[in-house]
XYZ file of C-alpha atoms in Angstrom:
363
model
C -4.424 -9.799 -5.035
C -3.138 -10.228 -1.376
C -6.706 -9.652 0.352
C -7.579 -12.882 -1.710
C -4.291 -14.693 -1.224
C -5.348 -16.805 1.315
C -8.337 -18.368 -0.155
C -7.062 -18.820 -3.583
C -4.087 -20.795 -2.215
C -6.788 -23.091 -0.650
C -7.949 -23.751 -3.808
C -4.975 -24.112 -5.617
C -3.552 -26.295 -3.279
C -6.200 -28.318 -3.486
C -5.771 -28.584 -7.238
C -8.413 -26.766 -8.097
C -9.053 -24.247 -11.108
C -10.805 -21.013 -11.072
C -11.031 -17.651 -12.575
C -8.924 -14.338 -11.036
C -10.250 -10.962 -12.267
C -7.253 -7.988 -11.000
C -7.131 -4.812 -12.221
C -4.517 -3.735 -13.677
C -5.663 0.485 -14.902
C -8.335 2.757 -14.346
C -9.330 5.913 -15.627
C -10.781 9.002 -14.127
C -13.196 7.642 -10.619
C -12.929 4.036 -10.684
C -13.647 2.518 -6.889
C -10.716 0.605 -6.968
C -7.058 0.719 -7.940
C -4.892 -1.722 -10.079
C -4.559 -4.862 -7.967
C -7.078 -5.084 -6.813
C -8.790 -8.620 -7.811
C -11.402 -11.080 -7.550
C -11.599 -14.864 -7.593
C -14.676 -17.108 -9.048
C -14.593 -21.189 -8.387
C -18.019 -22.116 -8.924
C -21.007 -19.881 -7.310
C -18.015 -18.826 -4.786
C -16.354 -15.066 -5.127
C -13.997 -13.710 -2.768
C -12.459 -9.948 -3.520
C -13.847 -7.149 -5.525
C -12.927 -4.979 -8.729
C -15.231 -2.282 -8.560
C -16.963 -2.270 -4.977
C -20.149 -3.625 -7.199
C -20.476 -1.919 -10.046
C -19.055 -5.095 -12.591
C -19.060 -7.632 -10.415
C -21.658 -9.343 -12.001
C -20.125 -9.134 -15.480
C -16.994 -10.236 -13.848
C -17.957 -12.881 -12.451
C -19.657 -14.799 -15.467
C -16.453 -13.923 -17.491
C -14.163 -15.341 -14.909
C -16.838 -18.342 -14.420
C -15.840 -19.850 -17.642
C -12.581 -18.201 -18.665
C -9.970 -20.599 -20.641
C -7.595 -17.886 -21.910
C -6.371 -15.097 -20.231
C -8.357 -11.516 -21.745
C -8.034 -7.953 -21.147
C -11.840 -6.609 -20.506
C -12.745 -3.064 -20.199
C -15.624 -2.102 -18.146
C -17.062 1.940 -18.178
C -20.083 4.233 -18.332
C -20.344 6.226 -22.071
C -22.747 9.061 -22.391
C -24.422 7.213 -25.533
C -24.752 4.021 -23.475
C -24.966 4.694 -19.797
C -27.261 2.385 -18.834
C -24.563 -0.538 -20.436
C -22.676 -2.717 -17.593
C -20.222 -0.327 -16.403
C -18.739 2.246 -13.275
C -21.565 4.389 -12.276
C -19.283 6.779 -11.289
C -18.607 7.511 -14.362
C -15.183 5.411 -14.892
C -12.903 3.323 -16.578
C -11.297 -0.040 -15.865
C -9.281 -2.801 -17.513
C -9.867 -5.365 -15.801
C -7.145 -8.707 -16.695
C -9.215 -12.179 -16.154
C -7.822 -15.065 -16.343
C -7.735 -18.806 -15.827
C -5.363 -20.184 -12.213
C -4.501 -23.805 -11.473
C -0.927 -25.389 -10.145
C -0.598 -25.937 -14.217
C -1.394 -21.904 -15.252
C 0.004 -20.423 -12.683
C 2.830 -22.579 -11.113
C 4.630 -19.686 -9.214
C 1.534 -18.686 -7.183
C 3.313 -20.731 -4.360
C 6.418 -18.909 -4.155
C 4.625 -15.420 -4.913
C 2.481 -16.311 -2.012
C 5.235 -17.736 0.282
C 7.130 -14.199 -0.009
C 3.625 -12.441 0.992
C 3.586 -14.019 3.799
C 6.941 -13.463 4.610
C 7.043 -9.793 3.945
C 9.723 -10.569 1.082
C 9.091 -7.926 -1.705
C 8.129 -9.414 -4.454
C 6.189 -8.107 -8.168
C 4.412 -10.194 -10.389
C 4.964 -9.057 -14.340
C 2.154 -10.141 -16.524
C 1.634 -9.428 -20.543
C -1.755 -7.845 -20.695
C -1.748 -6.555 -24.535
C 0.145 -5.732 -27.231
C 2.147 -8.039 -29.307
C 3.395 -10.409 -27.171
C 2.157 -13.606 -25.216
C -1.499 -12.395 -23.422
C -0.797 -13.958 -19.828
C 2.777 -14.498 -20.263
C 3.919 -13.844 -16.452
C 7.702 -12.985 -14.917
C 7.707 -12.962 -10.865
C 10.494 -10.757 -10.074
C 12.830 -10.512 -6.422
C 15.022 -8.011 -5.270
C 17.979 -10.692 -6.581
C 16.251 -13.379 -8.811
C 13.292 -13.848 -11.278
C 12.001 -16.412 -12.729
C 9.682 -17.166 -15.934
C 9.593 -15.506 -19.127
C 7.540 -12.712 -21.074
C 8.905 -14.516 -24.212
C 11.880 -12.394 -24.903
C 15.515 -11.812 -22.786
C 15.914 -8.620 -23.704
C 11.751 -7.681 -22.412
C 12.703 -9.925 -19.341
C 15.617 -7.588 -18.711
C 13.807 -4.626 -19.163
C 10.957 -5.364 -16.969
C 13.230 -6.618 -14.321
C 14.528 -2.957 -14.362
C 11.728 -1.388 -14.259
C 9.881 -3.929 -11.575
C 12.779 -3.501 -9.166
C 12.566 -0.019 -9.013
C 8.449 -0.125 -8.599
C 8.858 -2.783 -5.712
C 11.274 -0.004 -4.282
C 8.354 2.062 -4.528
C 5.300 0.181 -3.634
C 4.025 1.355 -6.950
C 2.057 -1.573 -8.762
C 0.691 -0.321 -12.620
C 1.276 -0.534 -16.401
C 4.896 -0.242 -18.139
C 4.887 -0.327 -21.964
C 7.489 -1.840 -23.885
C 8.151 -2.401 -27.881
C 7.514 -6.505 -28.451
C 11.242 -7.975 -27.652
C 11.996 -4.914 -24.769
C 12.785 -1.672 -26.684
C 12.274 1.281 -24.978
C 11.455 3.526 -27.562
C 8.190 1.376 -28.217
C 5.167 1.096 -26.235
C 3.062 -1.555 -27.937
C 3.225 -4.341 -25.832
C 1.417 -3.552 -21.848
C 3.105 -5.180 -19.442
C 1.040 -5.072 -15.749
C 3.297 -5.008 -13.006
C 2.150 -6.135 -9.708
C 4.054 -4.850 -6.419
C 3.741 -7.177 -3.210
C 5.775 -4.748 -1.436
C 6.097 -5.317 2.670
C 3.215 -2.993 4.319
C 4.490 0.249 5.365
C 5.719 0.966 8.977
C 3.703 2.824 11.607
C 5.995 3.682 14.539
C 3.903 4.858 17.816
C 6.132 6.430 20.317
C 4.312 7.161 23.829
C 2.257 3.993 25.787
C -0.843 5.919 26.050
C -4.875 5.867 25.458
C -4.412 7.477 22.213
C -1.312 5.340 21.095
C -3.500 2.480 21.320
C -6.211 4.007 19.050
C -3.585 4.921 16.598
C -2.286 1.321 16.912
C -5.566 0.612 16.093
C -6.313 2.083 13.193
C -2.674 2.390 11.627
C -3.330 -1.866 11.641
C -6.924 -1.462 10.210
C -4.920 0.290 7.195
C -2.874 -1.824 6.608
C 0.531 -0.481 8.411
C 2.719 -2.660 10.245
C 2.580 -1.083 13.839
C 5.464 -0.534 16.345
C 4.357 0.911 19.812
C 7.247 1.868 21.871
C 7.700 3.446 24.909
C 10.725 3.549 27.639
C 8.302 2.652 30.614
C 7.903 -1.444 31.003
C 4.570 -1.127 33.070
C 2.720 0.729 29.685
C 4.334 -0.419 27.163
C 3.095 -3.869 27.158
C 1.134 -6.604 24.281
C -1.542 -6.843 26.603
C -2.385 -2.995 26.167
C -1.397 -3.157 22.509
C -2.951 -6.167 21.373
C -3.407 -4.772 17.633
C 0.129 -3.835 17.466
C 2.591 -6.308 15.328
C 5.385 -5.085 18.176
C 5.478 -3.262 21.037
C 9.156 -2.409 22.299
C 10.552 -1.517 25.720
C 13.441 1.111 24.913
C 14.409 4.790 24.806
C 12.554 6.064 22.148
C 15.168 7.850 20.516
C 18.043 4.803 20.748
C 15.320 2.508 19.292
C 14.993 4.533 16.213
C 17.716 5.503 15.758
C 18.540 1.643 14.985
C 15.575 0.851 13.168
C 14.656 0.463 9.390
C 13.085 3.319 8.020
C 12.091 4.368 4.833
C 10.210 7.033 2.721
C 7.005 5.176 3.559
C 7.655 5.357 7.096
C 5.277 6.583 9.373
C 6.055 8.152 12.699
C 3.617 9.119 15.263
C 5.180 11.348 18.806
C 2.547 11.077 21.283
C 4.790 11.127 24.071
C 3.976 14.650 25.295
C 7.083 14.907 27.265
C 10.474 17.028 26.086
C 12.752 14.727 27.493
C 11.476 11.838 25.236
C 9.966 13.398 22.237
C 12.553 16.119 21.778
C 15.820 13.497 21.645
C 13.695 11.404 19.223
C 12.259 14.426 16.863
C 16.211 14.954 16.486
C 16.665 11.263 15.352
C 12.884 11.750 13.275
C 13.696 14.513 11.225
C 16.789 13.541 10.221
C 15.340 10.153 8.890
C 13.920 9.820 5.087
C 10.307 8.645 7.168
C 7.481 10.339 4.638
C 5.505 11.617 7.386
C 6.900 12.943 10.832
C 3.808 13.845 13.627
C 3.836 15.059 16.515
C 0.879 15.319 19.238
C 1.076 18.487 21.674
C -0.924 21.815 21.852
C 0.013 24.923 20.111
C 1.811 26.035 23.123
C 3.387 23.174 23.627
C 4.625 22.671 19.463
C 6.107 26.093 20.015
C 8.327 25.294 22.847
C 9.611 21.964 21.481
C 10.468 23.578 18.170
C 12.778 26.229 20.239
C 14.143 22.890 21.972
C 15.239 21.663 18.443
C 16.285 24.121 17.014
C 18.827 24.324 20.339
C 19.429 21.093 19.381
C 20.857 22.107 15.742
C 17.997 21.111 13.898
C 18.062 23.177 10.540
C 14.973 25.292 9.378
C 14.320 22.735 6.401
C 14.430 19.832 9.074
C 11.501 21.424 11.241
C 9.269 22.244 8.153
C 8.862 18.496 7.868
C 7.301 18.161 11.299
C 3.692 17.746 11.538
C 2.059 19.549 15.304
C -0.422 19.571 15.687
C -0.719 16.144 14.457
C -3.674 15.460 12.430
C -6.343 17.213 10.816
C -8.872 19.929 12.119
C -11.832 17.676 12.374
C -11.945 18.770 16.256
C -11.619 15.508 17.516
C -11.481 15.058 21.254
C -11.531 11.424 21.960
C -8.368 9.359 21.497
C -10.489 7.305 18.860
C -11.213 10.274 16.665
C -7.888 11.942 17.312
C -6.802 8.606 15.623
C -8.839 8.880 13.051
C -7.468 12.887 12.104
C -4.027 11.415 12.166
C -5.260 8.733 9.564
C -7.068 11.054 7.564
C -3.787 13.313 7.216
C -1.954 9.980 6.112
C -4.451 9.515 3.522
C -4.448 13.499 2.460
C -0.988 13.397 2.100
C -0.883 9.687 -0.139
C -3.404 10.913 -2.522
C -3.069 14.746 -2.700
C -6.614 15.499 -1.128
C -7.775 19.051 -0.584
C -8.927 17.773 2.883
C -11.664 19.994 2.139
C -16.220 18.075 2.219
C -16.355 16.872 -1.274
C -19.172 18.279 -1.461
C -17.513 21.618 -1.593
C -14.921 20.481 -4.511
C -15.005 19.477 -8.024
C -13.834 17.180 -10.601
C -11.994 13.637 -9.748
C -12.846 12.255 -6.488
C -9.868 9.976 -6.470
C -6.649 11.680 -6.734
C -3.403 9.937 -8.170
C -0.578 8.725 -5.341
C 1.341 11.536 -4.425
């Protein structure tokens, strides 16, 4: 829903009523993940829930929706020409009417998303609970109710855990929040702040990586100790450009399991002290650019600095997948490809050479 939020907030603030369709679960090869959304008001449409496969049917349903409904779309062998997914997958979509009256919490959610403040929205989508009941959960507070205090408390715990991991999906409970039952389904939509991409080395390759990282949804920081190179003009796509010794900056900034660190400095006096810090952070990805000879020299220097083999094993160098990249832009694509591969557990092989499902679960 993050992508459609600016437009639907314009409708919401104007007191208009519209239909909102949100993917809440997928099975097999579904084109859009849970959380993907499409909003419909009259003949206006923003967003997408399937990349085109079932948009027409969802449009018709959302345009006339009066009460929340969970609708399943898919293709079966017996009815391959029914409204469904040509890829053979199945998606469950929550379609609900939205206005200031039906969704008064939307303004608080939008403000948190705009401020990069973590917030999760928990909605009853099936089972014995009240369909469409909603609770909004922040790390330190909650508003709304799903019907019972015990259910609210159970969902708060799970939603905060999912929010910390940036995970969106279905959780199941008993009708009063019992953990041993699973007949009530709650969709938890996590609006976690965007993951960080820290790019070190203010070179042309860094500009390409910053540009592609921003396209993929990262909060991008470019850092270099040389003020003549580290300027916002040279890196217009970056959210921030920092002039500081890289290892000092990394030691002072926030790094978590979703953070990506790309070391593109090409200079031992920068990258060895930087990697000493980077490989001891919880960052999910640490990559360094350079030739294989540079990599071996870098490993030797890091061993001399006291890094253990298990720490060195985290380093992805030379950085990126083997695409034969040469230009800065091609190299940025190879780095982005590796990030996507690690995120979803792909093989990195051509899809034409593989079999089985195309879309992987998060690794």
